[in-house]
């Protein structure tokens, strides 16, 4: 393929924005940049790379600021602290200028080499090019099977089709991005929001690679949190389940009570109260707590939405060309603080 442009000119609007959320990825960034540059070199669209630094503490943004990628313009947007990947992606979508946007993980689990195929589908008219994992190398069976279960459950519960085994790795046209930006909610379960938008979608299957370096930022607890978030953001079916469970257990409890009264009056049977009472009380108590918990999840969501806080805050935006100056300022500011403190 021919490299149609040599250097990106600032006034030129990029055709393609590549959004990469970064949270403590210093170890993998050099390889990430090399592989990206190799791919971008062969593209015939002007490209910007948008790194969203989600409050890294390992010098990732400082490293990025010193790099220059000949083939693309690089912008680094630093958030004020760690807001989480979903917020970082939202920041990326808000700041991307491209006619198409590709979301990529920094750890190279989403191979950048697939970008040309995605662009090809976009040129054919797709608004969304979804990358579906056909394998998940480097991830244990527990993660794989719980992910499988989660996607199946989510699909049954929510009205919008959330495709199984797709992550955030995808291309979106400007039209799709603008549509997505109209969704103002604070509980940002991105996969669900993407699916809600709809639009002509092409699915490409690929093999998910293991992380190139560094560690995953997700533990099982945060994955469970994401799963609850995903389900409660997109479906109120669990509330109905709770109601049905309540009705069913009330019916069972009620008929059991009638049966005991019947036995006592007609058959003069002395009631063995204690064990049956304990069983009924713990059973109903458990169900009640579960129900309160599920209702609470939704009430909490409403509370968070009602506060209308922004999803993220930007600390600063750095173009690689003026990076040195920007970082000099930061360093001196930090030194001042240090002097005052000692
Ligand atoms: N990430 C982020 N903020 C976070 C956690 C993760 O921006 O709070 C980024 C991370 O740097 C990476 C991507 O999200 O680029 C995916 O994270 P990770 O590889 O840890 O997730 P996994 O692939 O294990 O699901
Ligand atoms: Mg990863």
mmCIF file of C-alpha atoms in Angstrom, residues 11-339:
data_model
loop_
_atom_site.group_PDB
_atom_site.id
_atom_site.type_symbol
_atom_site.label_atom_id
_atom_site.label_comp_id
_atom_site.label_asym_id
_atom_site.label_seq_id
_atom_site.Cartn_x
_atom_site.Cartn_y
_atom_site.Cartn_z
ATOM 1 C CA UNK A 11 -4.954 21.991 10.588
ATOM 2 C CA UNK A 12 -5.857 18.855 8.696
ATOM 3 C CA UNK A 13 -8.813 16.997 10.100
ATOM 4 C CA UNK A 14 -7.863 13.409 10.804
ATOM 5 C CA UNK A 15 -9.926 10.751 9.117
ATOM 6 C CA UNK A 16 -9.205 8.223 11.797
ATOM 7 C CA UNK A 17 -8.855 8.606 15.571
ATOM 8 C CA UNK A 18 -7.407 5.717 17.531
ATOM 9 C CA UNK A 19 -8.416 5.920 21.187
ATOM 10 C CA UNK A 20 -6.220 4.091 23.679
ATOM 11 C CA UNK A 21 -7.052 4.163 27.399
ATOM 12 C CA UNK A 22 -3.894 3.905 29.471
ATOM 13 C CA UNK A 23 -3.666 3.040 33.129
ATOM 14 C CA UNK A 24 -0.191 2.108 34.335
ATOM 15 C CA UNK A 25 0.892 0.593 31.034
ATOM 16 C CA UNK A 26 4.469 1.898 30.946
ATOM 17 C CA UNK A 27 5.856 -1.592 30.345
ATOM 18 C CA UNK A 28 3.829 -2.283 27.236
ATOM 19 C CA UNK A 29 3.767 1.192 25.674
ATOM 20 C CA UNK A 30 7.016 0.952 23.648
ATOM 21 C CA UNK A 31 5.805 -2.190 21.885
ATOM 22 C CA UNK A 32 2.337 -0.696 21.526
ATOM 23 C CA UNK A 33 3.726 2.393 19.769
ATOM 24 C CA UNK A 34 5.989 0.354 17.511
ATOM 25 C CA UNK A 35 3.232 -1.965 16.379
ATOM 26 C CA UNK A 36 0.801 0.924 15.928
ATOM 27 C CA UNK A 37 3.306 2.938 13.895
ATOM 28 C CA UNK A 38 3.921 -0.073 11.657
ATOM 29 C CA UNK A 39 0.223 -0.370 10.941
ATOM 30 C CA UNK A 40 -0.479 3.326 10.532
ATOM 31 C CA UNK A 41 2.418 3.651 8.099
ATOM 32 C CA UNK A 42 0.524 1.464 5.678
ATOM 33 C CA UNK A 43 -2.834 3.218 6.004
ATOM 34 C CA UNK A 44 -3.897 5.786 3.477
ATOM 35 C CA UNK A 45 -5.945 7.889 5.887
ATOM 36 C CA UNK A 46 -4.672 10.677 8.149
ATOM 37 C CA UNK A 47 -4.592 9.368 11.665
ATOM 38 C CA UNK A 48 -4.489 10.728 15.175
ATOM 39 C CA UNK A 49 -3.680 8.640 18.208
ATOM 40 C CA UNK A 50 -5.446 9.707 21.337
ATOM 41 C CA UNK A 51 -4.023 8.328 24.560
ATOM 42 C CA UNK A 52 -6.327 8.809 27.507
ATOM 43 C CA UNK A 53 -4.210 8.612 30.612
ATOM 44 C CA UNK A 54 -6.520 7.389 33.331
ATOM 45 C CA UNK A 55 -4.462 8.578 36.299
ATOM 46 C CA UNK A 56 -1.387 6.382 35.735
ATOM 47 C CA UNK A 57 1.246 6.463 38.457
ATOM 48 C CA UNK A 58 4.042 4.675 36.649
ATOM 49 C CA UNK A 59 5.171 7.452 34.307
ATOM 50 C CA UNK A 60 3.106 6.313 31.318
ATOM 51 C CA UNK A 61 2.061 9.806 30.176
ATOM 52 C CA UNK A 62 5.557 11.191 30.735
ATOM 53 C CA UNK A 63 6.919 8.428 28.543
ATOM 54 C CA UNK A 64 4.291 9.012 25.865
ATOM 55 C CA UNK A 65 4.936 12.743 25.793
ATOM 56 C CA UNK A 66 8.525 12.130 24.797
ATOM 57 C CA UNK A 67 7.630 9.912 21.858
ATOM 58 C CA UNK A 68 7.039 11.037 18.344
ATOM 59 C CA UNK A 69 5.176 8.959 15.847
ATOM 60 C CA UNK A 70 6.019 10.173 12.377
ATOM 61 C CA UNK A 71 2.918 8.780 10.790
ATOM 62 C CA UNK A 72 0.251 10.252 13.050
ATOM 63 C CA UNK A 73 -0.457 13.115 15.367
ATOM 64 C CA UNK A 74 -0.403 12.015 18.971
ATOM 65 C CA UNK A 75 -2.443 13.629 21.702
ATOM 66 C CA UNK A 76 -2.354 12.676 25.348
ATOM 67 C CA UNK A 77 -5.302 13.606 27.480
ATOM 68 C CA UNK A 78 -4.635 13.227 31.157
ATOM 69 C CA UNK A 79 -7.542 12.774 33.511
ATOM 70 C CA UNK A 80 -7.212 14.189 37.003
ATOM 71 C CA UNK A 81 -7.253 10.733 38.614
ATOM 72 C CA UNK A 82 -8.205 7.150 37.850
ATOM 73 C CA UNK A 83 -11.817 7.210 36.694
ATOM 74 C CA UNK A 84 -11.966 3.702 35.248
ATOM 75 C CA UNK A 85 -11.810 2.442 31.695
ATOM 76 C CA UNK A 86 -15.394 3.288 30.841
ATOM 77 C CA UNK A 87 -14.886 6.949 31.762
ATOM 78 C CA UNK A 88 -11.557 7.025 29.919
ATOM 79 C CA UNK A 89 -13.286 5.776 26.789
ATOM 80 C CA UNK A 90 -15.975 8.413 27.157
ATOM 81 C CA UNK A 91 -13.275 11.068 27.405
ATOM 82 C CA UNK A 92 -11.663 9.634 24.279
ATOM 83 C CA UNK A 93 -14.891 9.716 22.287
ATOM 84 C CA UNK A 94 -15.549 13.289 23.419
ATOM 85 C CA UNK A 95 -12.114 14.441 22.281
ATOM 86 C CA UNK A 96 -11.692 12.456 19.063
ATOM 87 C CA UNK A 97 -11.846 14.491 15.849
ATOM 88 C CA UNK A 98 -11.801 11.659 13.319
ATOM 89 C CA UNK A 99 -14.483 10.643 10.839
ATOM 90 C CA UNK A 100 -14.056 7.189 12.278
ATOM 91 C CA UNK A 101 -12.915 6.142 15.711
ATOM 92 C CA UNK A 102 -11.198 2.921 16.730
ATOM 93 C CA UNK A 103 -10.946 1.860 20.358
ATOM 94 C CA UNK A 104 -7.903 -0.200 21.277
ATOM 95 C CA UNK A 105 -6.465 -1.541 24.543
ATOM 96 C CA UNK A 106 -2.916 -0.463 25.295
ATOM 97 C CA UNK A 107 -1.870 -3.996 26.241
ATOM 98 C CA UNK A 108 -2.056 -5.228 22.616
ATOM 99 C CA UNK A 109 -4.745 -7.762 23.406
ATOM 100 C CA UNK A 110 -6.564 -6.127 20.528
ATOM 101 C CA UNK A 111 -4.058 -6.524 17.710
ATOM 102 C CA UNK A 112 -3.563 -3.202 15.871
ATOM 103 C CA UNK A 113 -2.762 -5.212 12.739
ATOM 104 C CA UNK A 114 -6.523 -5.663 12.252
ATOM 105 C CA UNK A 115 -7.073 -1.925 11.787
ATOM 106 C CA UNK A 116 -6.831 -2.058 7.956
ATOM 107 C CA UNK A 117 -9.607 -4.683 7.848
ATOM 108 C CA UNK A 118 -11.780 -2.519 10.058
ATOM 109 C CA UNK A 119 -11.230 0.514 7.874
ATOM 110 C CA UNK A 120 -12.066 -1.517 4.811
ATOM 111 C CA UNK A 121 -15.454 -2.440 6.276
ATOM 112 C CA UNK A 122 -16.041 1.188 7.207
ATOM 113 C CA UNK A 123 -15.310 2.217 3.609
ATOM 114 C CA UNK A 124 -17.860 -0.385 2.521
ATOM 115 C CA UNK A 125 -20.443 1.500 4.571
ATOM 116 C CA UNK A 126 -20.493 -0.056 8.039
ATOM 117 C CA UNK A 127 -21.084 2.383 10.896
ATOM 118 C CA UNK A 128 -19.850 -0.057 13.477
ATOM 119 C CA UNK A 129 -17.190 -2.707 12.959
ATOM 120 C CA UNK A 130 -17.302 -5.054 15.901
ATOM 121 C CA UNK A 131 -14.407 -7.287 16.747
ATOM 122 C CA UNK A 132 -15.581 -10.587 18.153
ATOM 123 C CA UNK A 133 -13.171 -12.834 20.025
ATOM 124 C CA UNK A 134 -13.129 -16.375 18.781
ATOM 125 C CA UNK A 135 -10.563 -17.345 21.400
ATOM 126 C CA UNK A 136 -9.241 -15.798 24.567
ATOM 127 C CA UNK A 137 -5.666 -16.984 24.921
ATOM 128 C CA UNK A 138 -3.892 -16.266 28.180
ATOM 129 C CA UNK A 139 -7.082 -16.104 30.226
ATOM 130 C CA UNK A 140 -7.943 -18.828 32.718
ATOM 131 C CA UNK A 141 -10.995 -21.103 32.366
ATOM 132 C CA UNK A 142 -12.720 -19.344 35.258
ATOM 133 C CA UNK A 143 -12.528 -15.953 33.523
ATOM 134 C CA UNK A 144 -13.545 -17.488 30.209
ATOM 135 C CA UNK A 145 -16.536 -19.376 31.554
ATOM 136 C CA UNK A 146 -17.738 -16.530 33.775
ATOM 137 C CA UNK A 147 -17.487 -14.146 30.800
ATOM 138 C CA UNK A 148 -19.455 -16.656 28.711
ATOM 139 C CA UNK A 149 -22.153 -16.928 31.368
ATOM 140 C CA UNK A 150 -22.346 -13.178 31.828
ATOM 141 C CA UNK A 151 -22.863 -12.458 28.121
ATOM 142 C CA UNK A 152 -25.579 -15.101 27.830
ATOM 143 C CA UNK A 153 -27.388 -13.726 30.900
ATOM 144 C CA UNK A 154 -27.077 -10.150 29.693
ATOM 145 C CA UNK A 155 -28.470 -11.079 26.305
ATOM 146 C CA UNK A 156 -31.506 -12.685 27.861
ATOM 147 C CA UNK A 157 -32.160 -9.766 30.162
ATOM 148 C CA UNK A 158 -31.680 -6.670 28.059
ATOM 149 C CA UNK A 159 -33.746 -5.585 25.111
ATOM 150 C CA UNK A 160 -30.847 -4.277 23.008
ATOM 151 C CA UNK A 161 -28.725 -6.985 21.417
ATOM 152 C CA UNK A 162 -25.408 -6.973 23.226
ATOM 153 C CA UNK A 163 -23.303 -9.303 21.081
ATOM 154 C CA UNK A 164 -21.480 -12.063 22.943
ATOM 155 C CA UNK A 165 -17.697 -12.085 23.270
ATOM 156 C CA UNK A 166 -17.120 -8.581 22.019
ATOM 157 C CA UNK A 167 -15.132 -6.118 24.071
ATOM 158 C CA UNK A 168 -14.585 -2.443 23.492
ATOM 159 C CA UNK A 169 -12.368 -3.156 20.466
ATOM 160 C CA UNK A 170 -14.337 -1.702 17.558
ATOM 161 C CA UNK A 171 -14.544 0.960 14.884
ATOM 162 C CA UNK A 172 -17.317 3.523 14.923
ATOM 163 C CA UNK A 173 -18.221 6.065 12.277
ATOM 164 C CA UNK A 174 -18.646 9.716 13.191
ATOM 165 C CA UNK A 175 -22.414 9.174 13.003
ATOM 166 C CA UNK A 176 -22.265 6.388 15.579
ATOM 167 C CA UNK A 177 -19.933 8.343 17.854
ATOM 168 C CA UNK A 178 -22.186 11.396 17.776
ATOM 169 C CA UNK A 179 -25.182 9.228 18.584
ATOM 170 C CA UNK A 180 -23.317 7.674 21.496
ATOM 171 C CA UNK A 181 -22.336 11.089 22.812
ATOM 172 C CA UNK A 182 -26.009 11.908 23.247
ATOM 173 C CA UNK A 183 -26.303 9.329 26.006
ATOM 174 C CA UNK A 184 -25.548 11.334 29.120
ATOM 175 C CA UNK A 185 -25.800 8.644 31.772
ATOM 176 C CA UNK A 186 -23.281 8.290 34.571
ATOM 177 C CA UNK A 187 -23.402 4.519 34.769
ATOM 178 C CA UNK A 188 -21.428 3.911 31.664
ATOM 179 C CA UNK A 189 -21.520 0.296 30.717
ATOM 180 C CA UNK A 190 -19.968 0.955 27.339
ATOM 181 C CA UNK A 191 -20.732 -2.373 25.677
ATOM 182 C CA UNK A 192 -24.394 -1.830 26.473
ATOM 183 C CA UNK A 193 -24.372 1.784 25.314
ATOM 184 C CA UNK A 194 -22.675 0.785 22.049
ATOM 185 C CA UNK A 195 -25.355 -1.826 21.475
ATOM 186 C CA UNK A 196 -28.178 0.554 22.338
ATOM 187 C CA UNK A 197 -27.116 2.876 19.510
ATOM 188 C CA UNK A 198 -27.566 0.121 16.926
ATOM 189 C CA UNK A 199 -26.565 1.192 13.358
ATOM 190 C CA UNK A 200 -25.326 -1.005 10.461
ATOM 191 C CA UNK A 201 -22.804 -3.342 12.048
ATOM 192 C CA UNK A 202 -20.222 -5.721 10.654
ATOM 193 C CA UNK A 203 -18.679 -8.363 12.901
ATOM 194 C CA UNK A 204 -15.114 -9.534 12.351
ATOM 195 C CA UNK A 205 -13.833 -12.534 14.296
ATOM 196 C CA UNK A 206 -10.314 -12.582 15.683
ATOM 197 C CA UNK A 207 -8.146 -14.456 18.145
ATOM 198 C CA UNK A 208 -7.607 -12.559 21.342
ATOM 199 C CA UNK A 209 -3.957 -12.524 22.303
ATOM 200 C CA UNK A 210 -2.601 -12.593 25.836
ATOM 201 C CA UNK A 211 -1.419 -9.343 27.350
ATOM 202 C CA UNK A 212 1.963 -8.316 25.845
ATOM 203 C CA UNK A 213 3.334 -7.114 29.216
ATOM 204 C CA UNK A 214 2.157 -5.809 32.577
ATOM 205 C CA UNK A 215 -0.862 -6.984 34.545
ATOM 206 C CA UNK A 216 -4.594 -6.865 34.024
ATOM 207 C CA UNK A 217 -6.281 -4.093 35.992
ATOM 208 C CA UNK A 218 -9.353 -6.209 36.643
ATOM 209 C CA UNK A 219 -9.720 -8.612 39.500
ATOM 210 C CA UNK A 220 -12.744 -10.841 39.983
ATOM 211 C CA UNK A 221 -14.357 -8.382 42.310
ATOM 212 C CA UNK A 222 -14.262 -5.544 39.772
ATOM 213 C CA UNK A 223 -15.468 -7.909 37.044
ATOM 214 C CA UNK A 224 -18.407 -8.888 39.246
ATOM 215 C CA UNK A 225 -19.072 -5.207 39.797
ATOM 216 C CA UNK A 226 -18.990 -4.609 36.037
ATOM 217 C CA UNK A 227 -21.379 -7.512 35.518
ATOM 218 C CA UNK A 228 -23.890 -6.141 38.049
ATOM 219 C CA UNK A 229 -23.469 -2.704 36.519
ATOM 220 C CA UNK A 230 -24.086 -4.105 33.046
ATOM 221 C CA UNK A 231 -27.212 -5.963 34.007
ATOM 222 C CA UNK A 232 -28.802 -3.278 36.158
ATOM 223 C CA UNK A 233 -28.000 -0.513 33.654
ATOM 224 C CA UNK A 234 -29.803 -2.267 30.873
ATOM 225 C CA UNK A 235 -32.629 -4.212 32.387
ATOM 226 C CA UNK A 236 -35.147 -4.028 35.182
ATOM 227 C CA UNK A 237 -35.992 -7.721 34.834
ATOM 228 C CA UNK A 238 -34.269 -8.562 38.169
ATOM 229 C CA UNK A 239 -36.850 -6.358 39.930
ATOM 230 C CA UNK A 240 -39.591 -8.483 38.403
ATOM 231 C CA UNK A 241 -37.812 -11.664 39.456
ATOM 232 C CA UNK A 242 -37.687 -10.385 42.996
ATOM 233 C CA UNK A 243 -41.398 -9.669 42.882
ATOM 234 C CA UNK A 244 -42.183 -13.148 41.607
ATOM 235 C CA UNK A 245 -39.958 -14.745 44.234
ATOM 236 C CA UNK A 246 -41.801 -12.687 46.865
ATOM 237 C CA UNK A 247 -45.189 -13.797 45.589
ATOM 238 C CA UNK A 248 -44.154 -17.446 45.364
ATOM 239 C CA UNK A 249 -42.646 -17.551 48.859
ATOM 240 C CA UNK A 250 -45.659 -15.733 50.317
ATOM 241 C CA UNK A 251 -47.906 -18.352 48.732
ATOM 242 C CA UNK A 252 -45.812 -21.213 50.090
ATOM 243 C CA UNK A 253 -45.664 -19.604 53.547
ATOM 244 C CA UNK A 254 -49.397 -18.882 53.522
ATOM 245 C CA UNK A 255 -50.426 -22.398 52.542
ATOM 246 C CA UNK A 256 -48.030 -23.870 55.082
ATOM 247 C CA UNK A 257 -49.713 -21.729 57.763
ATOM 248 C CA UNK A 258 -53.164 -22.854 56.668
ATOM 249 C CA UNK A 259 -52.001 -26.458 56.729
ATOM 250 C CA UNK A 260 -50.773 -26.082 60.326
ATOM 251 C CA UNK A 261 -54.056 -24.489 61.434
ATOM 252 C CA UNK A 262 -55.979 -27.202 59.676
ATOM 253 C CA UNK A 263 -53.919 -29.887 61.375
ATOM 254 C CA UNK A 264 -54.304 -28.255 64.808
ATOM 255 C CA UNK A 265 -58.077 -27.777 64.601
ATOM 256 C CA UNK A 266 -59.293 -30.801 62.706
ATOM 257 C CA UNK A 267 -56.659 -33.383 63.578
ATOM 258 C CA UNK A 268 -55.852 -31.993 67.066
ATOM 259 C CA UNK A 269 -52.194 -32.228 66.161
ATOM 260 C CA UNK A 270 -49.884 -30.322 68.557
ATOM 261 C CA UNK A 271 -47.801 -27.905 66.443
ATOM 262 C CA UNK A 272 -44.038 -28.508 66.339
ATOM 263 C CA UNK A 273 -43.348 -24.826 65.955
ATOM 264 C CA UNK A 274 -39.685 -24.223 66.556
ATOM 265 C CA UNK A 275 -37.845 -25.939 63.658
ATOM 266 C CA UNK A 276 -40.387 -25.001 61.037
ATOM 267 C CA UNK A 277 -40.391 -21.394 62.272
ATOM 268 C CA UNK A 278 -36.634 -21.081 62.050
ATOM 269 C CA UNK A 279 -36.651 -22.512 58.535
ATOM 270 C CA UNK A 280 -39.360 -20.146 57.351
ATOM 271 C CA UNK A 281 -37.829 -17.086 59.026
ATOM 272 C CA UNK A 282 -34.335 -17.593 57.624
ATOM 273 C CA UNK A 283 -35.706 -18.398 54.193
ATOM 274 C CA UNK A 284 -37.917 -15.324 54.062
ATOM 275 C CA UNK A 285 -35.262 -13.140 55.720
ATOM 276 C CA UNK A 286 -32.779 -14.153 53.043
ATOM 277 C CA UNK A 287 -35.182 -13.417 50.247
ATOM 278 C CA UNK A 288 -36.050 -10.052 51.772
ATOM 279 C CA UNK A 289 -32.417 -9.020 52.049
ATOM 280 C CA UNK A 290 -31.779 -10.099 48.482
ATOM 281 C CA UNK A 291 -34.777 -8.105 47.309
ATOM 282 C CA UNK A 292 -33.740 -5.026 49.254
ATOM 283 C CA UNK A 293 -30.246 -5.361 47.788
ATOM 284 C CA UNK A 294 -31.507 -5.535 44.223
ATOM 285 C CA UNK A 295 -33.916 -2.643 44.707
ATOM 286 C CA UNK A 296 -31.086 -0.736 46.405
ATOM 287 C CA UNK A 297 -28.876 -1.248 43.363
ATOM 288 C CA UNK A 298 -31.440 0.558 41.230
ATOM 289 C CA UNK A 299 -32.079 3.274 43.816
ATOM 290 C CA UNK A 300 -28.336 3.838 44.047
ATOM 291 C CA UNK A 301 -28.144 4.168 40.276
ATOM 292 C CA UNK A 302 -30.876 6.798 40.344
ATOM 293 C CA UNK A 303 -29.004 8.628 43.083
ATOM 294 C CA UNK A 304 -25.794 8.707 41.085
ATOM 295 C CA UNK A 305 -27.610 9.863 37.954
ATOM 296 C CA UNK A 306 -29.424 12.562 39.899
ATOM 297 C CA UNK A 307 -26.176 14.151 41.041
ATOM 298 C CA UNK A 308 -25.287 14.911 37.418
ATOM 299 C CA UNK A 309 -21.565 14.800 38.025
ATOM 300 C CA UNK A 310 -19.335 14.714 34.969
ATOM 301 C CA UNK A 311 -18.021 11.287 34.003
ATOM 302 C CA UNK A 312 -14.423 12.421 34.079
ATOM 303 C CA UNK A 313 -12.282 15.534 34.552
ATOM 304 C CA UNK A 314 -9.437 16.454 32.234
ATOM 305 C CA UNK A 315 -6.211 17.540 33.872
ATOM 306 C CA UNK A 316 -4.502 18.656 30.677
ATOM 307 C CA UNK A 317 -4.059 17.836 27.053
ATOM 308 C CA UNK A 318 -0.616 17.426 25.583
ATOM 309 C CA UNK A 319 0.400 17.292 21.949
ATOM 310 C CA UNK A 320 3.668 15.497 21.571
ATOM 311 C CA UNK A 321 5.168 18.592 19.927
ATOM 312 C CA UNK A 322 4.683 20.827 22.960
ATOM 313 C CA UNK A 323 5.111 18.068 25.484
ATOM 314 C CA UNK A 324 8.504 19.065 26.838
ATOM 315 C CA UNK A 325 7.318 22.487 27.856
ATOM 316 C CA UNK A 326 4.155 21.185 29.461
ATOM 317 C CA UNK A 327 6.067 18.701 31.533
ATOM 318 C CA UNK A 328 8.610 21.240 32.618
ATOM 319 C CA UNK A 329 5.773 23.209 34.167
ATOM 320 C CA UNK A 330 4.489 20.170 35.983
ATOM 321 C CA UNK A 331 7.896 19.291 37.353
ATOM 322 C CA UNK A 332 8.512 22.785 38.737
ATOM 323 C CA UNK A 333 5.086 22.845 40.285
ATOM 324 C CA UNK A 334 5.843 19.595 42.050
ATOM 325 C CA UNK A 335 9.194 20.886 43.245
ATOM 326 C CA UNK A 336 7.580 23.973 44.759
ATOM 327 C CA UNK A 337 5.240 21.850 46.750
ATOM 328 C CA UNK A 338 8.144 19.740 47.948
ATOM 329 C CA UNK A 339 10.139 22.797 49.087
#
